[in-house]
mmCIF file of N, CA and C in Angstrom:
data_model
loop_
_atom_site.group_PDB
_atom_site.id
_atom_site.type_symbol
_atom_site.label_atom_id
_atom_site.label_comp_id
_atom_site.label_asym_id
_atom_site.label_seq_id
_atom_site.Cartn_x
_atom_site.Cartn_y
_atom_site.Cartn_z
ATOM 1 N N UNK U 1 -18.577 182.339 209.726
ATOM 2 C CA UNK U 1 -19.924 182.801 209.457
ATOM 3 C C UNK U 1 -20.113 182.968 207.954
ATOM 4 N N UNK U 2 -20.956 182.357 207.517
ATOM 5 C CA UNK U 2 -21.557 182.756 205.862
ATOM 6 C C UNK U 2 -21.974 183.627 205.329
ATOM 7 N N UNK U 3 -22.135 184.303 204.950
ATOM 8 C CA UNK U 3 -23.024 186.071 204.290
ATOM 9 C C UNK U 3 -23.056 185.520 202.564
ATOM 10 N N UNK U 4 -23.951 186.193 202.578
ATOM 11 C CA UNK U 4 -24.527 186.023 200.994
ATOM 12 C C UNK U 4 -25.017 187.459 201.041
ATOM 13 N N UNK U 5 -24.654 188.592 200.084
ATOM 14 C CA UNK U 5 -24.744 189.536 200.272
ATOM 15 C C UNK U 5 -24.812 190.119 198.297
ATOM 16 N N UNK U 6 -26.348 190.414 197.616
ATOM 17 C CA UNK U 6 -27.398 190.909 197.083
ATOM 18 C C UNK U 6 -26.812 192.421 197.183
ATOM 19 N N UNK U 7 -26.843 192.569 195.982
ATOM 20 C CA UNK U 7 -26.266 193.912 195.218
ATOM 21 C C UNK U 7 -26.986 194.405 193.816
ATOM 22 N N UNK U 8 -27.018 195.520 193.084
ATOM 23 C CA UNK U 8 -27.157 195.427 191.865
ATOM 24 C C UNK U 8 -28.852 195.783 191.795
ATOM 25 N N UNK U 9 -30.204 195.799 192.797
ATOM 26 C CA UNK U 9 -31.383 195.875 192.215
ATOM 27 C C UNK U 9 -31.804 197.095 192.502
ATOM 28 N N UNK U 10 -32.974 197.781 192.287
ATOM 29 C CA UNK U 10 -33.032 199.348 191.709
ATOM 30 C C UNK U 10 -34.590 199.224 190.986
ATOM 31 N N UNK U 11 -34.882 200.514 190.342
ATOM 32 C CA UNK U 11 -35.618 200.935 189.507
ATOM 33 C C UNK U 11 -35.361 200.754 188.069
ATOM 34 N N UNK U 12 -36.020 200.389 187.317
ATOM 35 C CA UNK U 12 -35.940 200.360 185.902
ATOM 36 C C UNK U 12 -37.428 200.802 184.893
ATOM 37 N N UNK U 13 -36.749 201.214 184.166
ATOM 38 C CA UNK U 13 -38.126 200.969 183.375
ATOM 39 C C UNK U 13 -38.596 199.869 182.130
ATOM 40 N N UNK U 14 -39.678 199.198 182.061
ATOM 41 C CA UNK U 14 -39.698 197.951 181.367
ATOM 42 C C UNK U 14 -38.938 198.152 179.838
ATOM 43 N N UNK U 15 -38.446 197.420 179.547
ATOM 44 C CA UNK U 15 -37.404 196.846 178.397
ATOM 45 C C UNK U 15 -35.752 197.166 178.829
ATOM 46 N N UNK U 16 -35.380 197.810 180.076
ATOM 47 C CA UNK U 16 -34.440 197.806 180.633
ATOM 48 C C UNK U 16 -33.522 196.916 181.584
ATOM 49 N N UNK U 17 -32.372 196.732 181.676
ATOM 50 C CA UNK U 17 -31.854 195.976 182.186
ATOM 51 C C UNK U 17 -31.368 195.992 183.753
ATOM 52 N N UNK U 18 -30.846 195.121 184.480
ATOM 53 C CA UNK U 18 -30.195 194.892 185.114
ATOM 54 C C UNK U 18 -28.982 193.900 185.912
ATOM 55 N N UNK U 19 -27.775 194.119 186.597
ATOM 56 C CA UNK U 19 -27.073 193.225 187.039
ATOM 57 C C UNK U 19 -26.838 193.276 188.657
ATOM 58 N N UNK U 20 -27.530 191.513 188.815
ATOM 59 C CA UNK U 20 -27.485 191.815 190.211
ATOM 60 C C UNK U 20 -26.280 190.885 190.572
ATOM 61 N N UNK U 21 -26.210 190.950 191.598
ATOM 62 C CA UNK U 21 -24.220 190.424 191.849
ATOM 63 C C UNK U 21 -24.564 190.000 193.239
ATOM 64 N N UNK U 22 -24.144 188.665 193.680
ATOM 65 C CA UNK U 22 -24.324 188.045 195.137
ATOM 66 C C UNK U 22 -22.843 187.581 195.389
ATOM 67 N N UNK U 23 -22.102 188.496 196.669
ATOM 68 C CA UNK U 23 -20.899 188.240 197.582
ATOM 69 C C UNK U 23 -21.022 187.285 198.264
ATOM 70 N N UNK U 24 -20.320 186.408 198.399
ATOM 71 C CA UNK U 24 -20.177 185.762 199.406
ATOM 72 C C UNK U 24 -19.116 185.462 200.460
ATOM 73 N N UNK U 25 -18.808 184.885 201.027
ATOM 74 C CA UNK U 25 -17.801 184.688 202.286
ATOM 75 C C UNK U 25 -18.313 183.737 203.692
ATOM 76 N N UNK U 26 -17.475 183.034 203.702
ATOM 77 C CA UNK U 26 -17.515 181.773 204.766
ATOM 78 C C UNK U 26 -17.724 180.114 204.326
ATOM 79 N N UNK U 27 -17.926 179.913 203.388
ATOM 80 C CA UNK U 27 -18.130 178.999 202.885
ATOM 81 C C UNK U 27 -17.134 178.636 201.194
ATOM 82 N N UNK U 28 -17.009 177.281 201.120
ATOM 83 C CA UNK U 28 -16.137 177.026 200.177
ATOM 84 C C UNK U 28 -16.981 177.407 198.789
ATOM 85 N N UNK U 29 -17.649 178.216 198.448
ATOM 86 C CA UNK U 29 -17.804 178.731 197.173
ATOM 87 C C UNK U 29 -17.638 177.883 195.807
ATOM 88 N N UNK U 30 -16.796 177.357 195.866
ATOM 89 C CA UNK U 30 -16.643 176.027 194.429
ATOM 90 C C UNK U 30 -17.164 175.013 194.703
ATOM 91 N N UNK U 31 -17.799 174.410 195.645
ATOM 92 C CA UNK U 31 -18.573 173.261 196.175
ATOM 93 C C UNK U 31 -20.360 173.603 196.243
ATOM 94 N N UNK U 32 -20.803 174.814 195.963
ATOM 95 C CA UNK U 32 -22.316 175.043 195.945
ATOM 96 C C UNK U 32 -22.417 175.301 194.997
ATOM 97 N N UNK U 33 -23.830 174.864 194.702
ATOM 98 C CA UNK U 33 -24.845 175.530 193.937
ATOM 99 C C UNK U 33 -25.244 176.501 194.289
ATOM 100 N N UNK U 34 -25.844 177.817 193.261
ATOM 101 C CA UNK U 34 -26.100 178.901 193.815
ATOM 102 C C UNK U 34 -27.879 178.828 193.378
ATOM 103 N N UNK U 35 -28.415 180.142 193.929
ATOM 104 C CA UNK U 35 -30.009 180.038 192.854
ATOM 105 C C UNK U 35 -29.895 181.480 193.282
ATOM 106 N N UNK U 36 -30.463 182.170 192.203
ATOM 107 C CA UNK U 36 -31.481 183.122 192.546
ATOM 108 C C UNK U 36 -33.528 183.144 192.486
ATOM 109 N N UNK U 37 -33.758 183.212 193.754
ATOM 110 C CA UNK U 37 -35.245 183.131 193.759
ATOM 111 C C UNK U 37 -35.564 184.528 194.069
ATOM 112 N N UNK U 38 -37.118 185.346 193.759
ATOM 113 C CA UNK U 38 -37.561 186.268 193.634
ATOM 114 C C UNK U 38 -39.081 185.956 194.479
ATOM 115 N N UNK U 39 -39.474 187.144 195.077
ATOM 116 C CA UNK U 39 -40.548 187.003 195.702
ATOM 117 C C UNK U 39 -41.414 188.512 195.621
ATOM 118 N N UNK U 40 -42.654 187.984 194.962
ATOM 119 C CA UNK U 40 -43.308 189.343 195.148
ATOM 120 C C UNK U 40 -44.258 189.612 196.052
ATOM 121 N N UNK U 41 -44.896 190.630 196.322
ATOM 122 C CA UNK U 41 -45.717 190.930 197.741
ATOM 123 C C UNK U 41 -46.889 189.323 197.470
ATOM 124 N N UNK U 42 -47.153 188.867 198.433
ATOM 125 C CA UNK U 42 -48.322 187.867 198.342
ATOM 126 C C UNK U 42 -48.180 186.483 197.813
ATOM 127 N N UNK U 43 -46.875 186.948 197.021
ATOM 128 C CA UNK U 43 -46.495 185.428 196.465
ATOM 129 C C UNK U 43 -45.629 184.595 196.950
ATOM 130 N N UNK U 44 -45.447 183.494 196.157
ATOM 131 C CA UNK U 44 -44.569 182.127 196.906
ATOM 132 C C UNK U 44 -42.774 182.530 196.258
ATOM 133 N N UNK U 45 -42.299 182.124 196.925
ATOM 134 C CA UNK U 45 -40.636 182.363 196.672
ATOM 135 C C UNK U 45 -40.150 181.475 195.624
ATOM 136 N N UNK U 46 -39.739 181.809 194.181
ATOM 137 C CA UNK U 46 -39.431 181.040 192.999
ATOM 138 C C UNK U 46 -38.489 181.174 192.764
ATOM 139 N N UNK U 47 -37.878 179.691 192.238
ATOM 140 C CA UNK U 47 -36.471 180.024 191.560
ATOM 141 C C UNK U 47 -36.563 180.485 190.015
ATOM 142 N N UNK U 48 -35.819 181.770 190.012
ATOM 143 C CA UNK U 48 -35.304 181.963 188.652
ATOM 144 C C UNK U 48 -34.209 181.441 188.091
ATOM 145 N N UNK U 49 -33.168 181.332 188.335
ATOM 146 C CA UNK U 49 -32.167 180.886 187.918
ATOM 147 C C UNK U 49 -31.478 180.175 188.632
ATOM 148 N N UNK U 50 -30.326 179.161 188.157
ATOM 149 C CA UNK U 50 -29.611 178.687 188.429
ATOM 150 C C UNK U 50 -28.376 178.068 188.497
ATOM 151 N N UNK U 51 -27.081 177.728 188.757
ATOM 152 C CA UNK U 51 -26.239 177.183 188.560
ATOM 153 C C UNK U 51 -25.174 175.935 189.193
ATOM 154 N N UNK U 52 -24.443 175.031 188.787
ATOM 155 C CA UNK U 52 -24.570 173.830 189.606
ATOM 156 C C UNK U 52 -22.729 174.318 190.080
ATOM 157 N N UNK U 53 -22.382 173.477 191.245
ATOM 158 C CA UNK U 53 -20.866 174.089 191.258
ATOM 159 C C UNK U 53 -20.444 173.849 190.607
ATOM 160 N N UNK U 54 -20.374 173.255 189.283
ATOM 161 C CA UNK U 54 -19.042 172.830 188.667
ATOM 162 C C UNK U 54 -19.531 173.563 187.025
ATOM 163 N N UNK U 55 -20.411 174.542 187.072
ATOM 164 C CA UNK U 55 -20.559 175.456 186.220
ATOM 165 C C UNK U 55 -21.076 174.628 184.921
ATOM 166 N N UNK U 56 -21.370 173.291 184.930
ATOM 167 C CA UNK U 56 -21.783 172.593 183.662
ATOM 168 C C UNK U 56 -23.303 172.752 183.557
ATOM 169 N N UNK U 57 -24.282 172.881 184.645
ATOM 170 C CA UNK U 57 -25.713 172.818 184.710
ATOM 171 C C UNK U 57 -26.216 174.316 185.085
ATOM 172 N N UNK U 58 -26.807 174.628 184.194
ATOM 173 C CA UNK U 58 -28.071 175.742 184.798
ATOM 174 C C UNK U 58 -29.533 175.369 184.374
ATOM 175 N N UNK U 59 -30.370 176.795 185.440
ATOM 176 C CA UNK U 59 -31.341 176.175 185.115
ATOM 177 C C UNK U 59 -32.231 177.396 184.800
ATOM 178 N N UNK U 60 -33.072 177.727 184.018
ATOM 179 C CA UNK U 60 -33.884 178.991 184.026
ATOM 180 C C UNK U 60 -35.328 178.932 184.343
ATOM 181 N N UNK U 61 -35.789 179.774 184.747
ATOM 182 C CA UNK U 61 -37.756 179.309 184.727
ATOM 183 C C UNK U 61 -38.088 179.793 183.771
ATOM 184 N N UNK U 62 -39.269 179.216 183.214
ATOM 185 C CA UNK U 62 -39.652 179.947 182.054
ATOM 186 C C UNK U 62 -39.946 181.253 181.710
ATOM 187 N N UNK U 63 -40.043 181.984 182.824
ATOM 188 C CA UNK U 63 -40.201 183.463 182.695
ATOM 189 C C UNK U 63 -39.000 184.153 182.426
ATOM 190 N N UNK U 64 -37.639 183.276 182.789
ATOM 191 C CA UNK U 64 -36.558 184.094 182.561
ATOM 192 C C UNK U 64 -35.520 183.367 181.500
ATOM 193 N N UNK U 65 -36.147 182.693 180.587
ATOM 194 C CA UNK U 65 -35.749 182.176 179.768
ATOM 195 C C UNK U 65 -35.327 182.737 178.434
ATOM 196 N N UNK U 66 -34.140 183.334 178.380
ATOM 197 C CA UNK U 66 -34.016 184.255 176.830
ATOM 198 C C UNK U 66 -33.589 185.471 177.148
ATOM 199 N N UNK U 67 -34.066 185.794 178.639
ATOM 200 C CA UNK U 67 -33.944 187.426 179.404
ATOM 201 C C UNK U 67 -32.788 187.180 180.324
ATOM 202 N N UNK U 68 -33.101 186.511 181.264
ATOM 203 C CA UNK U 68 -31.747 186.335 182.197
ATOM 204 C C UNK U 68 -30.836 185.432 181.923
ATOM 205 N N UNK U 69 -29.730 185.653 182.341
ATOM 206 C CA UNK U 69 -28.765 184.883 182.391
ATOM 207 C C UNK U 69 -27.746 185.056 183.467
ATOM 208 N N UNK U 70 -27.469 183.726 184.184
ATOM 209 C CA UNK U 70 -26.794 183.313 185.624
ATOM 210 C C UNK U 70 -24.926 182.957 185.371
ATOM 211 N N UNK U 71 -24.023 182.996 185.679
ATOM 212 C CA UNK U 71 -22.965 183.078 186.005
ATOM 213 C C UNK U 71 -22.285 183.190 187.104
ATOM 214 N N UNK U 72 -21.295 182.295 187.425
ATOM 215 C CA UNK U 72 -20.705 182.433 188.462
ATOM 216 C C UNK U 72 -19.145 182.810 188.397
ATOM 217 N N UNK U 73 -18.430 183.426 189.456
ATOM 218 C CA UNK U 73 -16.885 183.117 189.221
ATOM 219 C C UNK U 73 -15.945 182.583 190.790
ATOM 220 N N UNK U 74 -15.781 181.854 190.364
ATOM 221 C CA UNK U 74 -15.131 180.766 191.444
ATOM 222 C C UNK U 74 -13.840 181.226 192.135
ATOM 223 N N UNK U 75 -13.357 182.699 191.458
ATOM 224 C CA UNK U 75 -11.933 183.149 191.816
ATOM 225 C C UNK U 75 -12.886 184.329 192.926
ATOM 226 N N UNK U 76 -13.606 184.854 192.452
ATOM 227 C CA UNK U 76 -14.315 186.423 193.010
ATOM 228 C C UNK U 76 -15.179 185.693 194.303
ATOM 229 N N UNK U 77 -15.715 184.549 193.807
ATOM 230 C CA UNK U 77 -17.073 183.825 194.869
ATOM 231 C C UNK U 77 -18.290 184.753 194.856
ATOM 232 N N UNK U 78 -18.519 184.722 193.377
ATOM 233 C CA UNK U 78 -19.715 185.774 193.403
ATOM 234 C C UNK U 78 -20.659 185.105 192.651
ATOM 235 N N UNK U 79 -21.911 185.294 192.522
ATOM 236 C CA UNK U 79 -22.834 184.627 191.327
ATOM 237 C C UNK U 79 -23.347 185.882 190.671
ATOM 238 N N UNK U 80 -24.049 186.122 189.508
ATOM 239 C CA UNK U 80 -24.505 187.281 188.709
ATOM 240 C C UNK U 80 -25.690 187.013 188.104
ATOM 241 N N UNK U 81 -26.566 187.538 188.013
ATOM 242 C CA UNK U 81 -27.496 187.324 187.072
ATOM 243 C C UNK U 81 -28.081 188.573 187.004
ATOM 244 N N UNK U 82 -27.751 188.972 184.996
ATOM 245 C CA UNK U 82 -28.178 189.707 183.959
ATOM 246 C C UNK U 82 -29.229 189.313 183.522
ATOM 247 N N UNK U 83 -30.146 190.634 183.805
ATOM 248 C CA UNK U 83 -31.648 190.512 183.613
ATOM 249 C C UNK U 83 -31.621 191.613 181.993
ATOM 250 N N UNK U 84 -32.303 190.854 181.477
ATOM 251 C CA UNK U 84 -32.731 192.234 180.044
ATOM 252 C C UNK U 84 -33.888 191.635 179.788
ATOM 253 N N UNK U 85 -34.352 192.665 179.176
ATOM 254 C CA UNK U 85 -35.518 192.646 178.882
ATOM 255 C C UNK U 85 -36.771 192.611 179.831
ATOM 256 N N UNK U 86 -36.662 193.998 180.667
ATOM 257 C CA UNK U 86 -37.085 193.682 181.952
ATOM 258 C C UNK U 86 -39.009 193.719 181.713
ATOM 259 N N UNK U 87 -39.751 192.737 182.454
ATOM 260 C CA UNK U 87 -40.947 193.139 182.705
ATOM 261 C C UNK U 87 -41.718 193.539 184.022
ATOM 262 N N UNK U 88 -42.605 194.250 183.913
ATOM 263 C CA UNK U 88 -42.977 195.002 185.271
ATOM 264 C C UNK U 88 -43.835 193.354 186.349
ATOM 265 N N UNK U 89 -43.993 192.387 185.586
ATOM 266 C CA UNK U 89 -43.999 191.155 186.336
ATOM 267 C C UNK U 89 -42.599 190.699 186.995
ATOM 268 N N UNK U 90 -41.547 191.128 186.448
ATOM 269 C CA UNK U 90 -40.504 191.068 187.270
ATOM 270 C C UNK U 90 -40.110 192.002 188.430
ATOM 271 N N UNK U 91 -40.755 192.436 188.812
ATOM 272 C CA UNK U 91 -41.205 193.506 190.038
ATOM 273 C C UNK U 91 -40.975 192.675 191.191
ATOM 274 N N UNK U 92 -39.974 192.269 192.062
ATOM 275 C CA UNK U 92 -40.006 191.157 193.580
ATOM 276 C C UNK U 92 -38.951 191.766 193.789
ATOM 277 N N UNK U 93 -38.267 190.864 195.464
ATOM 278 C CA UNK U 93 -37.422 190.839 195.845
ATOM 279 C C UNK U 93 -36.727 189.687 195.569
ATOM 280 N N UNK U 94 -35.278 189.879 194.763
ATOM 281 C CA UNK U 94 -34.654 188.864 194.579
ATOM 282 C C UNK U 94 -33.160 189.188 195.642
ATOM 283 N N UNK U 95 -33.096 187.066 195.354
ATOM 284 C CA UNK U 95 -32.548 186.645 197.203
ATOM 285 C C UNK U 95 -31.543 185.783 195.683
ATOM 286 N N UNK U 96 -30.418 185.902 197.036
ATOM 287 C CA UNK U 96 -29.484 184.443 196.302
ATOM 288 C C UNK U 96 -29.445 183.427 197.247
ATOM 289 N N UNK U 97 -29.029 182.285 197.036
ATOM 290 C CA UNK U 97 -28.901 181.368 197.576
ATOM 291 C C UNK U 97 -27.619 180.194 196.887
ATOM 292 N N UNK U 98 -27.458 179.258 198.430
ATOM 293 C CA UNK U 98 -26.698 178.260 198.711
ATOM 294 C C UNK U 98 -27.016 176.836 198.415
ATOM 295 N N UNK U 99 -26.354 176.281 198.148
ATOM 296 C CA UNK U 99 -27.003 174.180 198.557
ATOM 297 C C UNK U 99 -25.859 173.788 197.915
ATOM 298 N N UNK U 100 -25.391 172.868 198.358
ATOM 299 C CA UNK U 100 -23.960 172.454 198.105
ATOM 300 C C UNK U 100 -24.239 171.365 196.593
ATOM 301 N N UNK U 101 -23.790 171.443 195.834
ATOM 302 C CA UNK U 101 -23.240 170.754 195.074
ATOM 303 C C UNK U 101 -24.128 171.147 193.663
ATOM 304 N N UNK U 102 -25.242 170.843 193.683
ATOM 305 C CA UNK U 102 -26.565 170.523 192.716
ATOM 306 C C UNK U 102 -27.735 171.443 192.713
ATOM 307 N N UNK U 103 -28.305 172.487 192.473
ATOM 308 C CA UNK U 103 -29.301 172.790 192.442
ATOM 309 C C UNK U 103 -30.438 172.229 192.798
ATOM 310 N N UNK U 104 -31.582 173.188 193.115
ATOM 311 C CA UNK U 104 -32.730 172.433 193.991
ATOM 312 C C UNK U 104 -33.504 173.762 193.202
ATOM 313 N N UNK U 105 -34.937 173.211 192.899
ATOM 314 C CA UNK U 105 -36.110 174.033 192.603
ATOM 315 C C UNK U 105 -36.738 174.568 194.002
ATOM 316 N N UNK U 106 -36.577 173.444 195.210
ATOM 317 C CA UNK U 106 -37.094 174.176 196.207
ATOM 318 C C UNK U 106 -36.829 175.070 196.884
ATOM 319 N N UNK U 107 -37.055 176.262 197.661
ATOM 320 C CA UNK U 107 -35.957 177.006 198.286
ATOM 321 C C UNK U 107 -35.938 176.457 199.684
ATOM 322 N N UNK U 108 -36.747 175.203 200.293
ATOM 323 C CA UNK U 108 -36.300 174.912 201.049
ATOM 324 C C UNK U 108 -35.235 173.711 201.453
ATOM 325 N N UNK U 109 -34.421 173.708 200.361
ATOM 326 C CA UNK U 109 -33.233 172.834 199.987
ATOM 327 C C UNK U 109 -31.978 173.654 200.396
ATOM 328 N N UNK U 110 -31.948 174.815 200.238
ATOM 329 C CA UNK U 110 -30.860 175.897 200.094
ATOM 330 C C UNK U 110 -30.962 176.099 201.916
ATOM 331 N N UNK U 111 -29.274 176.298 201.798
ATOM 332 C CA UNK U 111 -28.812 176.402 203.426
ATOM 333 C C UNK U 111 -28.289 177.698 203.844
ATOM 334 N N UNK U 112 -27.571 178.471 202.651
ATOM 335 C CA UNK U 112 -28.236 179.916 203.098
ATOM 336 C C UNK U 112 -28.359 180.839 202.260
ATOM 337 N N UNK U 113 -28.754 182.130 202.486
ATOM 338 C CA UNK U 113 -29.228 183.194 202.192
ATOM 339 C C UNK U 113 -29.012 184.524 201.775
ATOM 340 N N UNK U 114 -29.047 185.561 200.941
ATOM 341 C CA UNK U 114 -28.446 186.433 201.295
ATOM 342 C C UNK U 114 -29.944 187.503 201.867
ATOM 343 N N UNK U 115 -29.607 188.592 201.829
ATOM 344 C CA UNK U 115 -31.133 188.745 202.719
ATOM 345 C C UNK U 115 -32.017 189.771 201.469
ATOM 346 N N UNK U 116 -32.074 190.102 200.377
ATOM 347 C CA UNK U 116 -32.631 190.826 199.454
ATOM 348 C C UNK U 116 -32.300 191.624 198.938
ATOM 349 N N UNK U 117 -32.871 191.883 197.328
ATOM 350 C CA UNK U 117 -32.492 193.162 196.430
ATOM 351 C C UNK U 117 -34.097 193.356 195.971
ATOM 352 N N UNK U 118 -34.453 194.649 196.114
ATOM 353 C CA UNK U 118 -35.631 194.677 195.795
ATOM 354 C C UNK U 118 -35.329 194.981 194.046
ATOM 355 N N UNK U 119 -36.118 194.736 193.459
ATOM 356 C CA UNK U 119 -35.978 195.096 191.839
ATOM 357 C C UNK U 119 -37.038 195.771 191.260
ATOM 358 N N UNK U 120 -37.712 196.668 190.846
ATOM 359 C CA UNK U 120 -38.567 197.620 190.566
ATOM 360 C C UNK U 120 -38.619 197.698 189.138
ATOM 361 N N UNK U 121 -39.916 197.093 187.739
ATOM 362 C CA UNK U 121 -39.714 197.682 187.023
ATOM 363 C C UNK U 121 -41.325 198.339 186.745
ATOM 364 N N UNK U 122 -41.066 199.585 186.118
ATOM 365 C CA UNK U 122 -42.231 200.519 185.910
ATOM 366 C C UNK U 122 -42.387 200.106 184.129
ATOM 367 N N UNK U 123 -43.500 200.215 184.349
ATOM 368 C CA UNK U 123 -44.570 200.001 183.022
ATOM 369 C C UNK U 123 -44.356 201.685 181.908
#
């Protein structure tokens, strides 16, 4: 069985940081791509970040370009992404995700899931 298991999100207040941390287990971990996508009430599910398995490709959206930054470690099977510079538009639920090899902008490319970190930042 696979679990993708979202850690690390909370309250902040804007210009503050955070680290969110995605566990995994059941799956070969050095063979996926990971993503983190974020979803806020009403909106569509976006990728913020990204990384390819073999740690040479990422990818950022422009909103988290300069602020976040994605990492993985292939011994732990975890992915990370350090948020600074937080804005209260960064207010969603962020999800990690799976897809074997390559990154995908879509999230309906990704095969699985972990199930949410809500992230909160106040103005």
């Amino acid at each position: 069985q696979v679990l993708l298991a979202e850690s690390g999100g909370g309250l902040v207040q804007a210009g503050g940081s955070l680290r969110l941390s995605c566990a995994t287990s059941g799956l070969t971990f050095s063979v996926y791509a990971m993503g983190w996508f974020r979803q806020a009430p009403g909106k569509e599910r976006d990728l913020v970040a990204a990384i390819n398995w073999s740690d040479t490709s990422t990818y950022y959206a422009d909103s988290a370009k300069g602020r976040f930054t994605i990492s993985r470690d292939n011994v732990k099977n975890t992915v990370t992404l350090q948020m600074n510079s937080l804005k209260p538009e960064d207010t969603a639920v962020y999800y990690c995700a799976a897809r074997r090899l390559v990154y995908s902008r879509q999230y309906s490319q990704y095969d699985y899931w972990g199930q949410g970190t809500q992230v909160t930042v106040s103005s």
